[in-house]
Coordinates of C-alpha atoms and ligand atoms in Angstrom, one line a residue:
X1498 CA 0.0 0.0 0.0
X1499 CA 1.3 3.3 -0.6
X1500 CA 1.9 5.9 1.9
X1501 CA 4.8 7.7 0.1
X1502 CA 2.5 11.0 1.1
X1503 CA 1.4 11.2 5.0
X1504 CA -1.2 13.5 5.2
X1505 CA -2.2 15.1 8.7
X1506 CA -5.5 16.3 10.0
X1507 CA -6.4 19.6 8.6
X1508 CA -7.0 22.2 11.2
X1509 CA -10.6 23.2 9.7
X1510 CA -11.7 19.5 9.6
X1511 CA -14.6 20.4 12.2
X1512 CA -16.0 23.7 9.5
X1513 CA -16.1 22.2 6.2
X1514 CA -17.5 25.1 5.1
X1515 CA -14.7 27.4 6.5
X1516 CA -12.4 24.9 4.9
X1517 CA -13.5 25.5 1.8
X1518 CA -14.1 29.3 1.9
X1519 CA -10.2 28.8 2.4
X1520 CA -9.6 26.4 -0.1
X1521 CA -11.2 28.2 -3.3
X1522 CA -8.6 30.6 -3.6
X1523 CA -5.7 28.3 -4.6
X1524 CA -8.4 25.4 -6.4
X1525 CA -11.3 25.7 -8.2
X1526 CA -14.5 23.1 -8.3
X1527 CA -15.9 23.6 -11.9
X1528 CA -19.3 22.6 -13.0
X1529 CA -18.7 20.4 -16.4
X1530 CA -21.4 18.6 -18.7
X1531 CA -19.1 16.5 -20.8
X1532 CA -21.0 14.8 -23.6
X1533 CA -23.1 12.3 -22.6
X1534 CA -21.6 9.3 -24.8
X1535 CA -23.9 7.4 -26.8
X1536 CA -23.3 4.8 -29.7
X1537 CA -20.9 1.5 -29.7
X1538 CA -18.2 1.7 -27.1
X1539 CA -14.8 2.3 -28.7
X1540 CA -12.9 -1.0 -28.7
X1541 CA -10.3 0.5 -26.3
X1542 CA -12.9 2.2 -24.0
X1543 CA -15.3 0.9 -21.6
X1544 CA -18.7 2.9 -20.5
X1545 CA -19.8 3.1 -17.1
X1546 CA -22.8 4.0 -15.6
X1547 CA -23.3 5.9 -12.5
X1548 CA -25.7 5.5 -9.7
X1549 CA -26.6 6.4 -6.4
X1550 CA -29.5 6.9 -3.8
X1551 CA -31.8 4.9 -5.2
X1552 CA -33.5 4.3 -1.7
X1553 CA -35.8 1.6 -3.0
X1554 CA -37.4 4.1 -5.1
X1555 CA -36.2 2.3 -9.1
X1556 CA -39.8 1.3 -9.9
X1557 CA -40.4 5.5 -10.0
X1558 CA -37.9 6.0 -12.2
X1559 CA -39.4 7.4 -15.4
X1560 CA -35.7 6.1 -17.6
X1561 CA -34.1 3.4 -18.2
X1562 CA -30.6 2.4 -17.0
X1563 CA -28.1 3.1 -20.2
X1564 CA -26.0 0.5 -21.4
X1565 CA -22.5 0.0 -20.3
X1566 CA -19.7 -2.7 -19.3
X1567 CA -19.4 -1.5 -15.5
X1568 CA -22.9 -0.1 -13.3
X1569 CA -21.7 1.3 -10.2
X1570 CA -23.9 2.4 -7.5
X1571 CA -22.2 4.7 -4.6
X1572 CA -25.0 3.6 -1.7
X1573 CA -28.4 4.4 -0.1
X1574 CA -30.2 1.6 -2.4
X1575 CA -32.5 0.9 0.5
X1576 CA -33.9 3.2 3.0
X1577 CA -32.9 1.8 5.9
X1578 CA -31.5 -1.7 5.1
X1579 CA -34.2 -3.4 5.4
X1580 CA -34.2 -7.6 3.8
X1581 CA -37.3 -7.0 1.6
X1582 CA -35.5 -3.9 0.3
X1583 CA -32.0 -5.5 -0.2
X1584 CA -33.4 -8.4 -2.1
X1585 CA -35.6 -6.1 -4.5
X1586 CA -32.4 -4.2 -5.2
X1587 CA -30.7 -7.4 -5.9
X1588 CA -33.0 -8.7 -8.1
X1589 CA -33.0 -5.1 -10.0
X1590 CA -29.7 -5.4 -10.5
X1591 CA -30.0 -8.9 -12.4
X1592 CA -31.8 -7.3 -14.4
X1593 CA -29.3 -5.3 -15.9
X1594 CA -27.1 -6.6 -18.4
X1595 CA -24.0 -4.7 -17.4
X1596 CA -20.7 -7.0 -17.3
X1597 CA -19.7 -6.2 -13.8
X1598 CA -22.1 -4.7 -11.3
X1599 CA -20.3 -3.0 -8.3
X1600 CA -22.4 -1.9 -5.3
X1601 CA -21.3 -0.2 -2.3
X1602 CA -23.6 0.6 0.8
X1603 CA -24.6 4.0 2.2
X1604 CA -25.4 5.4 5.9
X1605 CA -29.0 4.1 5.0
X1606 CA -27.9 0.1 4.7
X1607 CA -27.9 0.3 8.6
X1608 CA -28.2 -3.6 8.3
X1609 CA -24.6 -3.9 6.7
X1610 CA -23.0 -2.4 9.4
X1611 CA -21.7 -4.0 12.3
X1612 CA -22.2 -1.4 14.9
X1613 CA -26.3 -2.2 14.4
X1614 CA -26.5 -5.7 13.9
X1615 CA -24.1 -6.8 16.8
X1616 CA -24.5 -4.1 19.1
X1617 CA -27.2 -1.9 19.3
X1618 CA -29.9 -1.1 21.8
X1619 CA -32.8 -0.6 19.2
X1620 CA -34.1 2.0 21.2
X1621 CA -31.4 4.3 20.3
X1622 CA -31.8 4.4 16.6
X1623 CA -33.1 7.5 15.5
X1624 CA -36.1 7.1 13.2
X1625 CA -35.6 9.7 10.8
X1626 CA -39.2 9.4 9.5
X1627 CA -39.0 5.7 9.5
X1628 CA -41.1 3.0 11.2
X1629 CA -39.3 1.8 14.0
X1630 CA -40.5 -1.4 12.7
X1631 CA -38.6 -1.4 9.9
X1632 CA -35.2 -0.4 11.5
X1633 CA -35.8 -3.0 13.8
X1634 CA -35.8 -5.6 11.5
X1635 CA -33.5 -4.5 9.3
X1636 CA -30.9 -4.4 12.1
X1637 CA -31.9 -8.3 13.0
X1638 CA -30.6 -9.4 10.1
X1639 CA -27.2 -11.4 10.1
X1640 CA -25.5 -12.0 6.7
X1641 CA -27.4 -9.4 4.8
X1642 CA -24.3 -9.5 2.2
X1643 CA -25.1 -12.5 1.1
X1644 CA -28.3 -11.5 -0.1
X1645 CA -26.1 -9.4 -2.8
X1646 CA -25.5 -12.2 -5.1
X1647 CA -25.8 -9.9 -8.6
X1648 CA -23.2 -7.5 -7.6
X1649 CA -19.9 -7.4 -6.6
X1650 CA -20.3 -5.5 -3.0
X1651 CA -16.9 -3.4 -1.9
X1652 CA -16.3 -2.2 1.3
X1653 CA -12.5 -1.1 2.2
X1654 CA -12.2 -3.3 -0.8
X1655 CA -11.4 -3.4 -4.4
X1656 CA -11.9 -5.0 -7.5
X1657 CA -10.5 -5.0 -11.3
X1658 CA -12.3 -4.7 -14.0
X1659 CA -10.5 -5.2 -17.4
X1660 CA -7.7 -4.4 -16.0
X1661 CA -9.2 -1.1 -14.2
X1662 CA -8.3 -0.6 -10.3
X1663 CA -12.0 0.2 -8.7
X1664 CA -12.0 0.7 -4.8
X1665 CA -15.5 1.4 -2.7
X1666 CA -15.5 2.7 0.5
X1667 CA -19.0 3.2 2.6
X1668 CA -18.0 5.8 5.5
X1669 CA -19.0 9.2 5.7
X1670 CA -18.0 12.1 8.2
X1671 CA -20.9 11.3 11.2
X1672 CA -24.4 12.5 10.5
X1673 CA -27.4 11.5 12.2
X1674 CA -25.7 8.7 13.7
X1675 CA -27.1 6.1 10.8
X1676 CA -24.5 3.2 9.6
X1677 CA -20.8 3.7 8.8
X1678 CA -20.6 7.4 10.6
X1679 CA -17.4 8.1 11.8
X1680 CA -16.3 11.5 13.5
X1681 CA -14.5 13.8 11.2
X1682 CA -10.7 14.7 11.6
X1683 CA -8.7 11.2 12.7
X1684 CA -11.6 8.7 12.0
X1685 CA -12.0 9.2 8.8
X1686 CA -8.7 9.7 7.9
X1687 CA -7.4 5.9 8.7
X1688 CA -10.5 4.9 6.3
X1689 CA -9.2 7.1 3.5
X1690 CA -5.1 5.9 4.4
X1691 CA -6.7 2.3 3.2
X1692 CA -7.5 2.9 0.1
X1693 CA -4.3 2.6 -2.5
X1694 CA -3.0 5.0 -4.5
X1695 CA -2.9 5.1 -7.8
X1696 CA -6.8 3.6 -8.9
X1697 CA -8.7 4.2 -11.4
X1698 CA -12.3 4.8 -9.8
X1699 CA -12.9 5.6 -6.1
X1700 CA -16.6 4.6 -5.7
X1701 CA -17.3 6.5 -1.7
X1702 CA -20.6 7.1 -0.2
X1703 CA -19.6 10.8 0.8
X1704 CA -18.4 13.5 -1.2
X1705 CA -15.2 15.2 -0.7
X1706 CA -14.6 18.7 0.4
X1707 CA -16.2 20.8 -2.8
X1708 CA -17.3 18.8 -4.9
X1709 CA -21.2 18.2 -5.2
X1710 CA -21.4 18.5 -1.1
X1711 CA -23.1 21.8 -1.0
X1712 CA -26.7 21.4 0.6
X1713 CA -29.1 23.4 0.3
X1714 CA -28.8 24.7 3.5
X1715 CA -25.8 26.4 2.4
X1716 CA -23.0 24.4 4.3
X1717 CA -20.4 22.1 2.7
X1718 CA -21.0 18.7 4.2
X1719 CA -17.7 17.1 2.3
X1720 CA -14.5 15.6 4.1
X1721 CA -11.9 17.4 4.2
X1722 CA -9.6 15.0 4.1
X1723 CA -11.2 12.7 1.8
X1724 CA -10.2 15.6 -1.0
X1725 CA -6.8 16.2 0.5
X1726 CA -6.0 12.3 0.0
X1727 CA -7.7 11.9 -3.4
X1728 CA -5.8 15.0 -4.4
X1729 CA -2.3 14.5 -3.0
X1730 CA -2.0 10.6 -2.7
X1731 CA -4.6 8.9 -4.2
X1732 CA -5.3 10.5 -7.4
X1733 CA -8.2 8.7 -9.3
X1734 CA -9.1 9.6 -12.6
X1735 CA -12.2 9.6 -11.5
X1736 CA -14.2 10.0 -8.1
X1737 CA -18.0 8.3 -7.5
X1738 CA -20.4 9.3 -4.6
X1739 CA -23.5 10.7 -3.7
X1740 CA -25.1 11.3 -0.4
X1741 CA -25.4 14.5 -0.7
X1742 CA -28.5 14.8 -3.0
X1743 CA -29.0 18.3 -4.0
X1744 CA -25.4 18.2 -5.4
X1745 CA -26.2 15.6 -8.0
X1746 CA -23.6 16.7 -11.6
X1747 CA -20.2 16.3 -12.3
X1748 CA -17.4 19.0 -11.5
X1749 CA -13.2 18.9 -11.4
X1750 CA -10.4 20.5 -9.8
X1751 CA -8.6 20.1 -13.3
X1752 CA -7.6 16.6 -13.0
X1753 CA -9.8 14.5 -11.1
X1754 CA -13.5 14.3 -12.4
X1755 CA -15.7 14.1 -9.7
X1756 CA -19.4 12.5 -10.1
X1757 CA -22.4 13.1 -7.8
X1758 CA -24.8 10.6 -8.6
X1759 CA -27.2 10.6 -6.7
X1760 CA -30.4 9.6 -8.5
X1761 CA -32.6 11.0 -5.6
X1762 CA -33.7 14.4 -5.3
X1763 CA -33.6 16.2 -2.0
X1764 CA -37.7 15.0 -2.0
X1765 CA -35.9 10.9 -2.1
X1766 CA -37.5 11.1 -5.8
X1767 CA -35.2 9.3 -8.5
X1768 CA -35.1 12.2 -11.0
X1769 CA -31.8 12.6 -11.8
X1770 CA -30.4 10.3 -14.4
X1771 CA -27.5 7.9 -14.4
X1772 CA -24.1 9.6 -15.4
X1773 CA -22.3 7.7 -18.4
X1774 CA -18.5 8.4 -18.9
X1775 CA -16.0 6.0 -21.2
X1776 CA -12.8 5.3 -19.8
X1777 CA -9.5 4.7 -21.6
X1778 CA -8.3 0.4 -20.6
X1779 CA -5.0 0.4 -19.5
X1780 CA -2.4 -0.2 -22.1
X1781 CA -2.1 -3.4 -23.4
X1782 CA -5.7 -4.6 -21.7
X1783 CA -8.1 -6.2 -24.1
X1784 CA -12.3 -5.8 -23.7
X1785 CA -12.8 -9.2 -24.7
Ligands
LIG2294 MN1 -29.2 9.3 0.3
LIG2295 MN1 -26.4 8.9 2.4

């Protein structure tokens, strides 16, 4: 794994928002609307397909999914993780006739993580507009992986895909206390140091620092140092989330291309269309 770069804890990590203020006057985040590709795949390309933040809301969806080699999704298929909800997904996703499927979960699969199927008091999970019901058995579930048999599921994992280095990664800077929060600063920073340098795709749940993390509300709810490690170590070509679903579009600091595609409107309505890009193989690497 490579560490040749040892980032530290930025001293805004707390104010995102102050972070940034600070940040935009030596980088820029620009809005782009690269061409949406269409027609055969070149024979030295492969398409993916973007999604996120489905929340078991695909049956609204007035589109259909566009063809492509890879379908990622960046998390939040379900709204709280529920069985019922996790198998629909999965048989959604067999559906589609995508060569490799690659799924990571969000701070809404509450029954992938650990923390609420091993340890909590059920009492304590907030609701968030949800029937306790649900939660409850979403977080009685053991195994709920398993269930994910059309996908390839990442979690501080990765996988190749002709040849191309794709990484997922489900944590998020904490926020309502839901699954894979962690406290900004430290915490999230060890999750980040796992992931090698040097990928091709970086599928996260959470946006970074400026890019497609501006609520509505008018603060920045990216990580700080998520975009200080995919910046300075890291260094993707390209950068998957969601989460934050007013900031759905693409945007780049001039080198990374960064993709919020969250398919969810801020009203959990799956408006916003799947975002296609084609990606050179590696040299040498044949689509066969
Ligand atoms: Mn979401
Ligand atoms: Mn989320």
């Amino acid at each position: 794994m490579s560490t040749d770069i040892d980032l530290s804890v930025h001293p805004l990590t707390q104010d995102p928002t102050k972070a940034w203020e600070k940040f935009k006057q030596t980088q820029k985040s620009i809005k782009i609307q690269p061409p949406i590709p269409k027609g055969p795949v070149a024979d030295d390309k492969v398409r993916i397909v973007c999604m996120s933040d489905t929340h078991s809301k695909i049956s609204l969806m007035k589109f259909d999914v566009p063809l492509g080699d890879i379908f990622i999704h960046a998390g939040d298929f379900t709204s709280c993780g529920g069985l019922e909800e996790v198998i629909d997904f999965n048989n959604w996703l067999g559906t589609l006739p995508h060569k490799y499927k690659i799924v990571i979960a969000g701070n809404h699969e509450l029954s992938f993580d650990p923390t609420f199927t091993q340890h909590t008091n059920i009492n304590d999970i907030p609701t968030l507009g949800f029937e306790q019901d649900l939660i409850k058995n979403a977080v009685q579930q053991k195994n709920i992986k398993n269930y994910l048999t059309n996908c390839i599921y990442l979690e501080d994992s990765m996988t190749e895909c002709f040849g191309l280095k794709i990484y997922g990664s489900p944590w998020q800077p904490e926020y309502g206390g839901w699954a894979f929060n962690i406290p900004r600063g430290q915490s999230c920073l060890d999750k980040w140091n796992l992931i090698p340098a040097g990928i091709d795709v970086l599928v996260t749940h959470s946006p970074p620092l400026g890019h497609g993390d501006d609520c509505c509300s008018g603060v920045r709810a990216g990580c700080v140092e998520l975009l200080l490690s995919v910046q300075n170590r890291i260094k993707p070509k390209y950068h998957v989330f969601g989460h934050v679903h007013e900031g759905y579009g693409i945007t780049t600091d001039g080198k990374i291309i960064y993709i919020n595609a969250s398919s969810c409107d801020l009203r959990y309505l799956p408006v916003n269309h799947p975002i296609v890009f084609d990606i050179a193989l590696p040299k040498g690497q044949e689509k066969k």
